[in-house]
Coordinates of C-alpha atoms in Angstrom, one line a residue:
M1 CA 1.3 -30.8 14.3
N2 CA 2.3 -32.9 11.3
E3 CA 5.5 -32.4 9.4
G4 CA 3.8 -30.7 6.4
T5 CA 2.2 -28.1 8.6
F6 CA 5.5 -27.5 10.5
L7 CA 7.3 -27.0 7.2
Y8 CA 4.7 -24.6 5.9
D9 CA 4.8 -22.6 9.1
L10 CA 8.6 -22.5 8.9
I11 CA 8.6 -21.3 5.3
L12 CA 5.9 -18.6 6.2
I13 CA 8.1 -17.3 9.1
A14 CA 11.1 -17.2 6.8
I15 CA 9.1 -15.2 4.2
V16 CA 7.9 -12.7 6.8
V17 CA 11.5 -12.2 8.0
I18 CA 12.7 -11.7 4.4
S19 CA 9.8 -9.3 3.8
L20 CA 10.6 -7.2 6.9
G21 CA 14.3 -7.2 5.9
A22 CA 13.3 -6.0 2.4
G23 CA 11.2 -3.3 4.0
A24 CA 14.0 -2.1 6.2
A25 CA 16.4 -2.2 3.2
S26 CA 13.9 0.0 1.2
V27 CA 13.8 2.6 4.0
L28 CA 17.5 2.6 4.5
M29 CA 18.1 2.9 0.7
A30 CA 15.7 5.9 0.6
I31 CA 17.5 7.5 3.6
G32 CA 20.8 7.0 1.8
L33 CA 19.6 8.5 -1.4
N34 CA 18.2 11.5 0.5
R35 CA 21.6 12.1 2.3
K36 CA 23.5 11.7 -0.9
F37 CA 21.5 14.0 -3.2
S38 CA 19.5 16.1 -0.7
Q39 CA 16.4 16.7 -2.9
D40 CA 13.0 17.5 -1.6
Y41 CA 11.3 14.7 -3.4
L42 CA 13.8 12.3 -1.9
S43 CA 12.8 13.4 1.6
D44 CA 9.2 12.6 0.5
Y45 CA 10.5 9.3 -0.7
V46 CA 11.8 8.5 2.8
Y47 CA 8.4 9.2 4.4
Y48 CA 6.7 7.2 1.6
Q49 CA 8.8 4.1 2.3
I50 CA 8.4 4.4 6.1
L51 CA 4.6 4.8 5.8
L52 CA 4.4 1.7 3.5
V53 CA 6.4 -0.4 6.0
V54 CA 4.3 0.8 8.9
N55 CA 1.1 0.0 7.0
G56 CA 2.5 -3.4 6.0
V57 CA 3.4 -4.4 9.5
Y58 CA 0.0 -3.3 10.9
N59 CA -2.4 -3.9 8.1
I60 CA -0.8 -7.0 6.4
L61 CA 1.4 -8.9 8.9
G62 CA -0.7 -8.0 11.9
I63 CA -4.0 -9.3 10.4
E64 CA -2.3 -12.3 8.9
A65 CA -0.8 -13.1 12.3
V66 CA -4.3 -13.0 14.0
K67 CA -5.6 -15.4 11.3
F68 CA -2.6 -17.6 11.8
L69 CA -2.8 -17.8 15.6
I70 CA -6.6 -18.2 15.6
P71 CA -7.4 -20.4 12.5
N72 CA -11.1 -21.0 13.5
L73 CA -11.8 -17.3 14.0
E74 CA -15.3 -17.2 12.7
S75 CA -16.7 -20.0 14.7
S76 CA -14.7 -19.6 17.9
Y77 CA -14.5 -15.8 18.3
P78 CA -17.3 -14.1 16.3
Q79 CA -16.7 -10.7 18.0
L80 CA -13.0 -10.9 17.3
E81 CA -13.8 -11.7 13.7
T82 CA -15.8 -8.5 13.5
A83 CA -12.8 -6.6 14.9
V84 CA -10.4 -8.2 12.4
K85 CA -12.7 -7.2 9.5
F86 CA -12.6 -3.6 10.7
L87 CA -8.8 -3.5 11.3
P88 CA -7.8 -2.8 7.6
Y89 CA -10.0 0.3 7.7
L90 CA -8.1 1.7 10.7
G91 CA -4.8 1.3 8.7
L92 CA -6.1 3.2 5.7
P93 CA -4.8 6.6 6.9
F94 CA -1.2 5.2 6.6
L95 CA -1.9 4.4 3.0
I96 CA -3.7 7.6 2.2
T97 CA -0.7 9.6 3.6
A98 CA 1.7 7.4 1.7
W99 CA -0.2 8.0 -1.5
Y100 CA -0.1 11.7 -0.9
M101 CA 3.7 11.5 -0.5
F102 CA 3.9 9.5 -3.7
V103 CA 2.1 12.3 -5.6
K104 CA 4.5 14.8 -4.0
I105 CA 7.4 12.7 -5.2
C106 CA 6.0 12.6 -8.8
S107 CA 5.5 16.4 -8.9
G108 CA 8.8 17.0 -7.3
L109 CA 10.6 14.9 -9.9
I110 CA 9.6 17.4 -12.6
G111 CA 10.3 20.4 -10.5
K112 CA 6.7 21.2 -9.5
K113 CA 5.3 21.7 -6.0
L114 CA 1.8 20.7 -5.1
S115 CA -0.3 23.8 -4.5
G116 CA -2.1 24.4 -1.3
I117 CA -5.5 24.2 -3.1
F118 CA -4.6 20.8 -4.5
S119 CA -3.4 19.5 -1.1
L120 CA -6.6 20.8 0.5
I121 CA -8.9 19.2 -2.1
Y122 CA -7.0 15.9 -2.1
S123 CA -7.0 15.7 1.7
S124 CA -10.6 16.7 2.0
F125 CA -11.7 14.2 -0.6
M126 CA -9.7 11.4 1.0
L127 CA -11.1 12.3 4.5
V128 CA -14.7 12.3 3.2
V129 CA -14.3 8.9 1.5
F130 CA -12.5 7.5 4.6
L131 CA -15.3 8.6 6.9
V132 CA -18.1 7.5 4.6
A133 CA -16.4 4.1 4.1
G134 CA -16.0 3.7 7.8
L135 CA -19.7 4.4 8.5
G136 CA -20.6 2.0 5.7
I137 CA -18.3 -0.8 7.1
L138 CA -19.6 -0.3 10.7
N139 CA -23.2 -0.4 9.5
T140 CA -22.5 -3.5 7.5
L141 CA -20.9 -5.3 10.4
H142 CA -23.7 -4.2 12.7
R143 CA -26.5 -5.3 10.3
D144 CA -25.0 -8.5 8.9
N145 CA -23.5 -11.5 10.4
P146 CA -20.0 -10.7 11.7
S147 CA -18.5 -13.2 9.3
S148 CA -20.2 -11.5 6.3
L149 CA -17.9 -10.6 3.5
N150 CA -19.8 -7.4 2.7
A151 CA -17.5 -5.3 5.0
V152 CA -14.5 -6.7 3.3
Y153 CA -15.8 -6.0 -0.2
L154 CA -16.7 -2.4 0.8
F155 CA -13.2 -1.8 2.1
R156 CA -11.6 -3.3 -1.0
F157 CA -13.8 -1.2 -3.2
T158 CA -12.8 1.9 -1.3
L159 CA -9.1 0.9 -1.5
I160 CA -9.3 0.4 -5.3
I161 CA -11.0 3.7 -5.9
L162 CA -8.5 5.7 -3.8
Q163 CA -5.4 4.0 -5.1
V164 CA -6.5 4.2 -8.8
L165 CA -7.3 7.9 -8.3
T166 CA -3.8 8.4 -6.8
M167 CA -2.2 6.5 -9.7
V168 CA -4.1 8.7 -12.2
I169 CA -2.9 11.9 -10.6
A170 CA 0.7 10.6 -10.3
G171 CA 0.5 9.5 -13.9
Y172 CA -0.5 13.0 -14.9
F173 CA 2.7 14.4 -13.5
L174 CA 4.9 11.6 -14.7
F175 CA 3.7 11.1 -18.2
I176 CA 2.1 14.4 -19.2
K177 CA 3.7 17.2 -17.2
S178 CA 7.1 15.6 -17.6
K179 CA 7.1 16.7 -21.2
Q180 CA 8.2 20.1 -19.8
V181 CA 11.4 18.6 -18.6
K182 CA 14.2 19.8 -20.8
S183 CA 16.9 17.2 -20.1
L184 CA 16.2 14.2 -22.2
L185 CA 18.2 11.9 -19.9
F186 CA 16.3 13.0 -16.8
K187 CA 13.0 12.8 -18.7
K188 CA 13.7 9.1 -19.4
T189 CA 14.5 8.7 -15.7
V190 CA 11.2 10.2 -14.7
L191 CA 9.3 8.0 -17.2
R192 CA 11.1 4.9 -15.9
F193 CA 10.3 5.8 -12.4
G194 CA 6.6 6.2 -13.3
L195 CA 6.4 3.0 -15.2
I196 CA 8.1 0.9 -12.5
S197 CA 6.3 2.6 -9.6
I198 CA 2.8 2.3 -11.0
L199 CA 3.4 -1.2 -12.2
I200 CA 4.5 -2.2 -8.7
Q201 CA 1.4 -0.6 -7.3
V202 CA -0.9 -2.4 -9.8
I203 CA 0.8 -5.8 -9.0
T204 CA 0.6 -5.3 -5.2
L205 CA -3.1 -4.3 -5.5
G206 CA -3.8 -7.4 -7.5
L207 CA -2.0 -9.7 -5.2
Y208 CA -3.8 -8.1 -2.2
L209 CA -7.2 -8.7 -3.8
F210 CA -6.5 -12.3 -4.6
H211 CA -4.0 -13.6 -2.1
E212 CA -6.8 -14.9 0.3
R213 CA -8.4 -16.8 -2.5
W214 CA -5.0 -18.3 -3.6
P215 CA -2.8 -18.4 -0.5
V216 CA 0.2 -19.3 -2.7
L217 CA 0.3 -15.6 -3.7
L218 CA 0.9 -14.4 -0.2
P219 CA 4.7 -14.8 -0.3
F220 CA 4.9 -12.8 -3.5
Y221 CA 2.6 -10.2 -2.1
L222 CA 4.7 -9.7 1.0
I223 CA 8.0 -9.6 -0.8
I224 CA 6.9 -7.3 -3.5
Y225 CA 5.1 -5.0 -1.1
F226 CA 7.9 -4.6 1.4
G227 CA 10.7 -4.8 -1.2
N228 CA 9.2 -2.2 -3.6
G229 CA 12.0 0.2 -2.9
K230 CA 14.7 -2.3 -3.6
I231 CA 12.9 -3.7 -6.7
G232 CA 12.7 -0.2 -8.2
R233 CA 16.1 1.0 -7.0
A234 CA 17.2 2.0 -10.5
H235 CA 14.2 4.3 -11.0
V236 CA 15.2 7.0 -8.5

């Protein structure tokens, strides 16, 4: 191991530690806010932060760790390469549940509760897309070479569709339904929450899509993803 590689690994480990610390801080901050103000949407905010951290540890750090420990994955362990390409899909339920909690937060901020019909339709749609995407990914991995990028592209397409849909629904509550909020000060708080939260989601989605092409983006991706709660502390 040369000095440059050792230094890079050391920096990467430091970034991972900082990211996990930021994730823990985001969860603790959410718990503190919930204890202080005891609002239903803050309880949802706690679960939202926990689910994001769990997904991050499994779906981001876990997969990156496999790639780091086995650099020549495709040529040395083709079956493991297939499994690694399927792992992000298995972590999708964490994100789907987190997105649902985010929508609940947005509706709760303006004093609305999600109806049972909405929750049923939302959950059913997400489940159908999840299952269809899983079958498509498995079929792609079975039909193509394990190192084929088709499964990765299919997962990313599914992720984009579901996250954009969630942001549109959340935006409806934050920017349209919030007009019903009588307090001008609280309305500004809701709008600020919406702008910052959705901006963070757009940035993290973009960093996720491009960090493999440009590895220099990985540290920014990790820190922004895990530290989203601290970054947007003023918006709650």
